[in-house]
CSV table of C-alpha atoms and ligand atoms in Angstrom, one decimal:
chain,number,residue,atom,x,y,z
O,102,MET,CA,34.0,-29.9,-50.3
O,103,HIS,CA,34.1,-26.3,-51.0
O,104,VAL,CA,30.7,-26.1,-51.8
O,105,LEU,CA,29.4,-28.4,-48.9
O,106,PHE,CA,31.5,-25.8,-46.4
O,107,VAL,CA,29.5,-23.0,-48.0
O,108,LEU,CA,26.1,-24.6,-47.4
O,109,VAL,CA,27.1,-25.7,-43.7
O,110,THR,CA,28.1,-22.3,-43.0
O,111,LEU,CA,25.1,-20.7,-44.7
O,112,LEU,CA,23.2,-22.9,-42.5
O,113,LEU,CA,24.5,-22.2,-39.5
O,114,VAL,CA,24.3,-18.5,-40.1
O,115,SER,CA,20.9,-18.6,-40.7
O,116,CYS,CA,19.9,-20.7,-38.4
O,117,SER,CA,21.9,-18.0,-35.6
O,118,TYR,CA,19.9,-15.3,-37.3
O,119,GLY,CA,17.0,-17.0,-37.0
O,120,ALA,CA,16.9,-17.9,-33.7
O,121,VAL,CA,14.6,-17.5,-31.2
O,122,LEU,CA,14.8,-18.6,-27.5
O,123,ARG,CA,11.0,-19.5,-27.1
O,124,ASP,CA,11.4,-22.0,-30.1
O,125,LEU,CA,14.1,-23.9,-29.2
O,126,GLY,CA,13.0,-24.0,-25.8
O,127,GLN,CA,9.8,-25.5,-26.6
O,128,ASN,CA,11.9,-28.0,-28.6
O,129,HIS,CA,12.9,-28.9,-25.1
O,130,GLY,CA,9.5,-28.6,-23.2
O,131,LYS,CA,11.1,-25.5,-21.3
O,132,LEU,CA,9.2,-22.3,-21.2
O,133,ILE,CA,11.7,-19.1,-22.1
O,134,GLY,CA,10.7,-15.9,-20.4
O,135,SER,CA,11.5,-12.5,-19.2
O,136,CYS,CA,10.2,-10.0,-16.7
O,137,ALA,CA,7.9,-7.3,-18.7
O,138,ASN,CA,7.3,-4.2,-17.7
O,139,GLN,CA,4.2,-2.5,-18.5
O,140,GLY,CA,5.7,1.1,-18.8
O,141,HIS,CA,8.2,0.2,-21.8
O,142,LEU,CA,5.2,-2.2,-23.9
O,143,ALA,CA,4.9,1.1,-26.2
O,144,GLU,CA,8.6,1.2,-26.9
O,145,GLN,CA,8.9,-0.7,-30.4
O,146,GLN,CA,12.3,-2.4,-30.0
O,147,TYR,CA,11.3,-3.4,-26.4
O,148,ALA,CA,8.0,-4.9,-27.5
O,149,GLN,CA,9.4,-6.6,-30.6
O,150,ILE,CA,11.7,-8.5,-28.8
O,151,LEU,CA,9.9,-9.4,-25.9
O,152,GLY,CA,7.1,-10.6,-28.2
O,153,GLN,CA,9.6,-12.7,-30.5
O,154,GLN,CA,12.1,-14.3,-28.3
O,155,PHE,CA,9.8,-15.5,-25.1
O,156,SER,CA,7.1,-18.0,-24.4
O,157,VAL,CA,6.4,-16.6,-21.0
O,158,ILE,CA,6.3,-13.3,-19.4
O,159,THR,CA,6.2,-12.0,-15.6
O,160,PRO,CA,4.7,-8.8,-14.7
O,161,GLU,CA,7.8,-7.2,-13.2
O,162,ASN,CA,5.3,-4.9,-10.7
O,163,GLU,CA,1.9,-4.7,-12.2
O,164,MET,CA,0.7,-7.6,-9.9
O,165,LYS,CA,2.2,-6.7,-6.6
O,166,TRP,CA,0.2,-5.4,-4.0
O,167,ALA,CA,1.1,-1.9,-4.4
O,168,ALA,CA,-0.1,-1.8,-8.2
O,169,THR,CA,-3.3,-3.9,-7.3
O,170,GLN,CA,-4.6,-2.4,-4.2
O,171,PRO,CA,-3.4,1.1,-3.9
O,172,ALA,CA,-6.2,1.9,-1.2
O,173,ARG,CA,-7.9,-0.2,1.1
O,174,GLY,CA,-10.5,-2.3,-0.7
O,175,GLN,CA,-9.9,-0.5,-4.0
O,176,PHE,CA,-8.4,-3.0,-6.6
O,177,THR,CA,-7.0,-1.8,-9.7
O,178,PHE,CA,-6.0,-4.2,-12.7
O,179,THR,CA,-5.1,-2.0,-15.4
O,180,GLN,CA,-1.5,-2.5,-15.6
O,181,GLY,CA,-1.5,-6.1,-15.1
O,182,ASP,CA,-4.3,-6.8,-17.8
O,183,ALA,CA,-2.1,-4.7,-20.4
O,184,ILE,CA,0.9,-7.4,-19.6
O,185,VAL,CA,-2.0,-10.2,-20.0
O,186,ASN,CA,-3.1,-8.4,-22.9
O,187,PHE,CA,0.3,-8.4,-24.6
O,188,ALA,CA,0.7,-11.9,-23.7
O,189,THR,CA,-2.2,-13.0,-25.2
O,190,SER,CA,-1.8,-11.0,-28.4
O,191,HIS,CA,1.9,-12.6,-28.3
O,192,ASN,CA,1.1,-16.3,-27.8
O,193,GLN,CA,2.6,-16.1,-24.1
O,194,LYS,CA,1.9,-17.7,-20.8
O,195,VAL,CA,2.0,-15.3,-17.9
O,196,ARG,CA,3.5,-16.2,-14.3
O,197,GLY,CA,1.9,-14.1,-11.7
O,198,HIS,CA,3.8,-12.4,-9.2
O,199,ASN,CA,3.5,-12.1,-6.1
O,200,LEU,CA,0.7,-12.3,-3.9
O,201,ALA,CA,2.5,-11.9,0.1
O,202,TRP,CA,6.0,-10.3,0.2
O,203,GLY,CA,7.3,-7.7,2.5
O,204,GLU,CA,8.2,-5.2,0.0
O,205,ASP,CA,6.4,-3.3,-2.7
O,206,ASN,CA,3.3,-3.0,-0.4
O,207,PRO,CA,1.2,0.1,-0.5
O,208,SER,CA,1.8,2.3,2.5
O,209,TRP,CA,-1.6,2.5,3.7
O,210,LEU,CA,-1.0,-1.6,4.3
O,211,THR,CA,2.3,-1.3,6.1
O,212,SER,CA,1.6,1.6,8.3
O,213,GLY,CA,-2.0,0.7,9.1
O,214,ASN,CA,-1.3,-0.8,12.5
O,215,PHE,CA,-3.5,-3.5,11.8
O,216,ASN,CA,-4.0,-6.4,14.0
O,217,ALA,CA,-3.4,-9.9,13.6
O,218,THR,CA,-6.9,-10.7,12.6
O,219,THR,CA,-7.1,-8.0,10.2
O,220,LYS,CA,-4.0,-8.7,8.6
O,221,GLN,CA,-5.3,-12.4,8.2
O,222,ASN,CA,-8.4,-10.9,6.5
O,223,LEU,CA,-6.7,-8.4,4.4
O,224,LEU,CA,-4.5,-11.1,3.2
O,225,LYS,CA,-7.4,-13.5,2.2
O,226,THR,CA,-9.4,-10.5,0.7
O,227,HIS,CA,-6.6,-9.6,-1.6
O,228,ILE,CA,-5.6,-13.2,-2.6
O,229,ASP,CA,-9.3,-13.9,-3.4
O,230,THR,CA,-10.0,-10.8,-5.5
O,231,VAL,CA,-6.5,-11.1,-7.5
O,232,VAL,CA,-6.4,-14.6,-8.3
O,233,GLY,CA,-9.9,-14.7,-9.1
O,234,HIS,CA,-9.5,-11.8,-11.6
O,235,TYR,CA,-6.4,-13.7,-13.2
O,236,LYS,CA,-8.1,-16.9,-12.9
O,237,GLY,CA,-7.3,-18.9,-16.3
O,238,LYS,CA,-5.2,-16.1,-17.3
O,239,VAL,CA,-1.8,-17.0,-15.5
O,240,ILE,CA,-0.2,-20.3,-15.5
O,241,CYS,CA,1.2,-19.9,-11.8
O,242,TRP,CA,1.5,-17.7,-9.0
O,243,ASP,CA,4.5,-16.7,-6.9
O,244,VAL,CA,2.3,-17.4,-4.0
O,245,VAL,CA,5.0,-16.1,-1.0
O,246,ASN,CA,7.8,-14.0,-2.1
O,247,GLU,CA,11.1,-14.0,-0.3
O,248,ALA,CA,10.0,-15.2,3.2
O,249,ILE,CA,13.2,-16.6,4.3
O,250,LEU,CA,16.1,-15.0,6.0
O,251,ASP,CA,19.5,-14.4,4.5
O,252,ASN,CA,21.1,-16.7,7.2
O,253,PRO,CA,18.3,-18.8,9.1
O,254,ALA,CA,19.7,-20.0,12.0
O,255,ASN,CA,18.4,-21.9,15.1
O,256,GLY,CA,14.5,-22.0,14.4
O,257,ASN,CA,14.9,-18.3,13.5
O,258,VAL,CA,13.8,-18.6,9.8
O,259,TYR,CA,11.6,-16.2,8.4
O,260,LYS,CA,12.1,-12.6,7.9
O,261,GLN,CA,10.1,-10.0,9.7
O,262,ASN,CA,7.5,-8.4,7.4
O,263,VAL,CA,3.8,-7.0,7.3
O,264,TRP,CA,2.6,-10.6,7.6
O,265,TYR,CA,5.0,-12.3,10.0
O,266,PRO,CA,5.0,-12.9,13.0
O,267,ALA,CA,1.5,-11.3,13.3
O,268,VAL,CA,-0.1,-14.1,11.2
O,269,PRO,CA,2.8,-16.7,12.0
O,270,ASN,CA,1.2,-19.2,9.4
O,271,TYR,CA,0.6,-16.9,6.6
O,272,ILE,CA,2.6,-18.9,4.2
O,273,ASP,CA,0.3,-21.9,4.5
O,274,LEU,CA,-2.7,-19.8,4.7
O,275,ALA,CA,-1.9,-18.0,1.3
O,276,PHE,CA,-1.1,-20.9,-0.5
O,277,GLN,CA,-4.6,-22.5,0.9
O,278,TRP,CA,-6.4,-19.4,-0.1
O,279,ALA,CA,-4.8,-19.2,-3.5
O,280,ASN,CA,-5.9,-22.7,-4.3
O,281,GLN,CA,-9.5,-22.3,-3.2
O,282,ALA,CA,-9.2,-19.0,-5.4
O,283,ASP,CA,-8.4,-21.0,-8.6
O,284,PRO,CA,-7.6,-24.6,-8.0
O,285,ASN,CA,-6.2,-25.0,-11.3
O,286,VAL,CA,-3.4,-22.5,-11.0
O,287,LYS,CA,0.1,-23.8,-10.0
O,288,LEU,CA,1.4,-22.2,-6.8
O,289,PHE,CA,5.0,-21.3,-6.3
O,290,TYR,CA,7.3,-20.5,-3.4
O,291,ASN,CA,9.7,-17.9,-4.7
O,292,ASP,CA,13.3,-16.5,-2.9
O,293,TYR,CA,16.7,-15.6,-4.0
O,294,SER,CA,20.1,-17.2,-2.9
O,295,ALA,CA,18.3,-20.7,-2.4
O,296,GLU,CA,19.8,-21.8,-5.6
O,297,GLY,CA,22.7,-23.8,-4.5
O,298,SER,CA,23.9,-25.2,-1.1
O,299,GLY,CA,24.0,-23.7,2.3
O,300,ALA,CA,21.5,-22.5,5.0
O,301,LYS,CA,19.3,-20.8,3.0
O,302,PRO,CA,18.5,-23.3,0.1
O,303,ASP,CA,18.1,-25.8,3.2
O,304,ALA,CA,15.4,-23.7,4.7
O,305,VAL,CA,13.6,-23.3,1.5
O,306,TYR,CA,14.0,-26.8,0.9
O,307,ASN,CA,12.7,-27.9,4.6
O,308,LEU,CA,10.1,-25.1,4.3
O,309,VAL,CA,8.5,-27.0,1.0
O,310,ARG,CA,9.1,-30.4,2.0
O,311,SER,CA,7.0,-29.6,5.0
O,312,MET,CA,4.3,-28.1,3.1
O,313,LYS,CA,4.1,-31.2,0.9
O,314,GLN,CA,4.1,-33.4,3.6
O,315,ARG,CA,1.6,-31.5,5.5
O,316,GLY,CA,-0.6,-31.2,2.2
O,317,ILE,CA,-0.5,-27.8,1.9
O,318,PRO,CA,-1.2,-26.9,-2.1
O,319,ILE,CA,2.1,-26.2,-3.5
O,320,HIS,CA,3.4,-27.3,-6.9
O,321,GLY,CA,6.6,-25.6,-7.7
O,322,VAL,CA,9.7,-23.5,-6.3
O,323,GLY,CA,11.0,-20.5,-8.0
O,324,LEU,CA,14.8,-20.0,-8.0
O,325,GLN,CA,15.7,-16.3,-8.5
O,326,TYR,CA,18.9,-16.5,-9.6
O,327,HIS,CA,20.1,-12.9,-9.0
O,328,VAL,CA,23.8,-13.6,-9.3
O,329,SER,CA,27.0,-11.7,-10.0
O,330,LEU,CA,30.2,-12.8,-11.5
O,331,GLN,CA,31.6,-12.4,-7.8
O,332,TYR,CA,28.8,-14.4,-5.8
O,333,SER,CA,27.6,-17.2,-8.3
O,334,PRO,CA,26.4,-20.3,-6.7
O,335,ASN,CA,28.5,-23.5,-7.6
O,336,ILE,CA,26.4,-25.1,-10.6
O,337,GLN,CA,26.8,-28.6,-9.2
O,338,GLN,CA,25.3,-27.7,-6.1
O,339,VAL,CA,22.5,-26.3,-8.0
O,340,ILE,CA,22.0,-29.5,-10.2
O,341,THR,CA,21.7,-31.4,-6.7
O,342,ASN,CA,19.4,-28.7,-5.1
O,343,ILE,CA,17.1,-28.8,-8.1
O,344,GLN,CA,17.3,-32.3,-8.2
O,345,ARG,CA,16.2,-32.6,-4.4
O,346,ILE,CA,13.3,-29.9,-4.7
O,347,THR,CA,11.8,-32.0,-7.9
O,348,ASP,CA,12.1,-35.0,-5.9
O,349,LEU,CA,9.5,-34.0,-3.7
O,350,GLY,CA,7.3,-33.9,-6.6
O,351,LEU,CA,7.9,-30.0,-7.1
O,352,GLU,CA,8.4,-28.2,-10.5
O,353,VAL,CA,11.4,-25.8,-10.5
O,354,HIS,CA,11.4,-22.5,-12.5
O,355,ILE,CA,14.3,-20.3,-13.0
O,356,THR,CA,12.2,-16.9,-12.3
O,357,GLU,CA,14.6,-14.0,-12.0
O,358,MET,CA,18.0,-14.7,-13.5
O,359,ASP,CA,20.5,-11.9,-14.2
O,360,VAL,CA,24.2,-11.9,-13.9
O,361,SER,CA,26.1,-8.7,-12.7
O,362,ILE,CA,29.1,-8.1,-14.0
O,363,GLN,CA,30.3,-6.7,-10.6
O,364,GLY,CA,33.2,-8.4,-9.0
O,365,GLY,CA,34.4,-9.6,-12.7
O,366,SER,CA,37.6,-9.5,-13.9
O,367,GLY,CA,39.7,-8.7,-16.8
O,368,SER,CA,38.2,-6.8,-20.0
O,369,GLN,CA,34.3,-5.9,-20.5
O,370,ALA,CA,34.6,-8.8,-23.4
O,371,GLN,CA,36.2,-11.4,-21.3
O,372,MET,CA,33.2,-10.3,-18.4
O,373,LEU,CA,30.5,-10.8,-21.0
O,374,ALA,CA,32.3,-14.0,-22.0
O,375,ALA,CA,32.2,-15.1,-18.3
O,376,GLN,CA,28.4,-14.0,-18.1
O,377,ALA,CA,27.3,-16.0,-21.1
O,378,THR,CA,29.0,-18.9,-19.5
O,379,VAL,CA,27.3,-18.6,-16.1
O,380,TYR,CA,24.0,-18.3,-18.4
O,381,GLY,CA,24.6,-21.1,-20.2
O,382,SER,CA,25.3,-23.3,-17.4
O,383,VAL,CA,22.3,-22.9,-15.6
O,384,MET,CA,20.2,-23.1,-18.8
O,385,LYS,CA,22.1,-26.7,-19.0
O,386,ALA,CA,21.5,-27.3,-15.6
O,387,CYS,CA,17.4,-26.8,-16.6
O,388,LEU,CA,17.6,-28.8,-19.6
O,389,GLY,CA,19.0,-31.8,-17.4
O,390,ASN,CA,15.9,-31.8,-15.0
O,391,ALA,CA,12.7,-32.5,-17.0
O,392,LYS,CA,10.8,-31.1,-13.9
O,393,CYS,CA,12.9,-27.6,-14.5
O,394,THR,CA,10.1,-26.2,-16.6
O,395,ALA,CA,10.9,-22.4,-17.1
O,396,PHE,CA,13.7,-20.5,-17.2
O,397,VAL,CA,13.1,-16.7,-16.8
O,398,SER,CA,15.4,-13.7,-16.8
O,399,TRP,CA,14.4,-10.4,-14.9
O,400,GLY,CA,14.1,-8.6,-18.1
O,401,PHE,CA,16.3,-8.7,-21.1
O,402,THR,CA,17.6,-5.5,-22.1
O,403,ASP,CA,20.5,-3.8,-19.9
O,404,LYS,CA,18.6,-0.9,-20.8
O,405,TYR,CA,15.9,-1.8,-18.2
O,406,THR,CA,17.6,-3.7,-15.6
O,407,TRP,CA,16.5,-3.3,-11.9
O,408,LEU,CA,20.0,-3.1,-11.3
O,409,ASN,CA,22.3,-0.2,-12.3
O,410,SER,CA,22.6,-0.7,-16.3
O,411,ASN,CA,26.4,-0.5,-16.0
O,412,GLN,CA,26.0,-4.2,-14.3
O,413,MET,CA,25.0,-5.2,-17.7
O,414,PRO,CA,22.8,-8.2,-16.1
O,415,LEU,CA,20.9,-9.1,-19.2
O,416,LEU,CA,21.0,-10.7,-22.4
O,417,TYR,CA,20.8,-7.5,-24.6
O,418,ASP,CA,22.6,-4.3,-24.3
O,419,THR,CA,21.5,-1.1,-23.7
O,420,ASN,CA,20.9,-0.8,-27.7
O,421,TYR,CA,18.9,-4.1,-27.6
O,422,GLN,CA,21.8,-5.6,-29.5
O,423,PRO,CA,22.5,-9.6,-28.3
O,424,LYS,CA,25.1,-10.2,-26.2
O,425,PRO,CA,27.2,-13.1,-25.7
O,426,ALA,CA,25.0,-14.7,-23.2
O,427,TYR,CA,22.3,-14.4,-25.8
O,428,ASP,CA,24.6,-16.5,-28.0
O,429,THR,CA,25.3,-18.9,-25.2
O,430,LEU,CA,21.5,-19.6,-24.7
O,431,VAL,CA,21.1,-20.3,-28.3
O,432,THR,CA,23.8,-22.8,-28.5
O,433,THR,CA,23.1,-24.3,-25.3
O,434,LEU,CA,19.5,-25.2,-26.4
O,435,SER,CA,20.1,-26.0,-30.1
S,147,XIL,C1,11.9,-5.4,-8.2
S,147,XIL,C2,11.5,-4.8,-9.8
S,147,XIL,O1,12.5,-5.1,-10.9
S,147,XIL,C3,11.6,-3.5,-9.4
S,147,XIL,O2,11.4,-2.2,-10.5
S,147,XIL,C4,10.7,-3.0,-8.0
S,147,XIL,O3,11.4,-1.1,-7.8
S,147,XIL,C5,11.2,-3.6,-6.9
S,147,XIL,O4,11.1,-5.1,-7.1
S,147,XIL,N1,12.7,-10.1,-6.4
S,147,XIL,C6,11.4,-10.2,-7.0
S,147,XIL,C7,11.2,-8.8,-7.7
S,147,XIL,O5,10.9,-10.9,-6.8
S,147,XIL,O6,10.0,-8.7,-7.8
S,147,XIL,C8,12.3,-7.7,-7.8
S,147,XIL,O7,11.6,-6.9,-8.6
S,147,XIL,C9,13.4,-8.0,-7.7
S,147,XIL,C10,14.1,-9.0,-6.3
């Protein structure tokens, strides 16, 4: 009895020490990922955890317009290529991010006062060139990012940005051009606050359903999942929403998950435990649907979060120590 107990304990301890998210995810057919920032790849601890734990990475900024076309007609792929090379040498996939968005655009584009025809041509050339460059090197593209208003109502659905309303059908066009540039890459619509129920999740659902019905090439929806202890969608409603999207024949990726402890209550340990529960419930929701095929967080260490580090939104602390959220993902996947 005593010997058995020791053996089982040893087994459990060794399992959790050897735990690697990507292997556990693979057992379920899920990619597990993080965004990656080229500027940190030279940092040994950063690179080691990124390379060991994840089977897919998303360039945090390196494939956005500002990075890839800093001057009109001049394309630079150095940063994005560094991400792809890192992924290749660590046997990882890459999610392309992104091709049309209202942010992280170069100023020549946003302040160029271009007319609609020129904007349309600029978008097409950009998509042809960037998708062409990364053909065969990324598994999917977030083609259009965050196109829908936070509170869509009465037919007023789309955010005004450099593309809209100048090119009213830019979403359809972007997907069609991306598909022409690489017929084999999967094309995603990606947005935040679209996870659960309400006007925005409905607007995202209606958009992608309409695209499917009209034969626009779209293969998936990215649910970013930027949430906090204060604002986090009801997980049953998330499960229902994932189901209705995948019922359209689309995949779902959780693309940018982080859970800020803002608005949490109790001690820090209690907040990190509550955060772990949110991560675990979302992983469980993804595991519950065969067409939820990737679970990606927006970074992995609180040292480098796009939020303030004191919001502690990620799986590792600022010293690269795994947090309760990491342990909960391991348990949920085991
Ligand atoms: C963020 C990056 O993390 C920041 O470094 C950058 O300054 C701004 O963009 N939704 C997205 C991501 O789709 O591209 C954003 O990334 C975070 C919100």
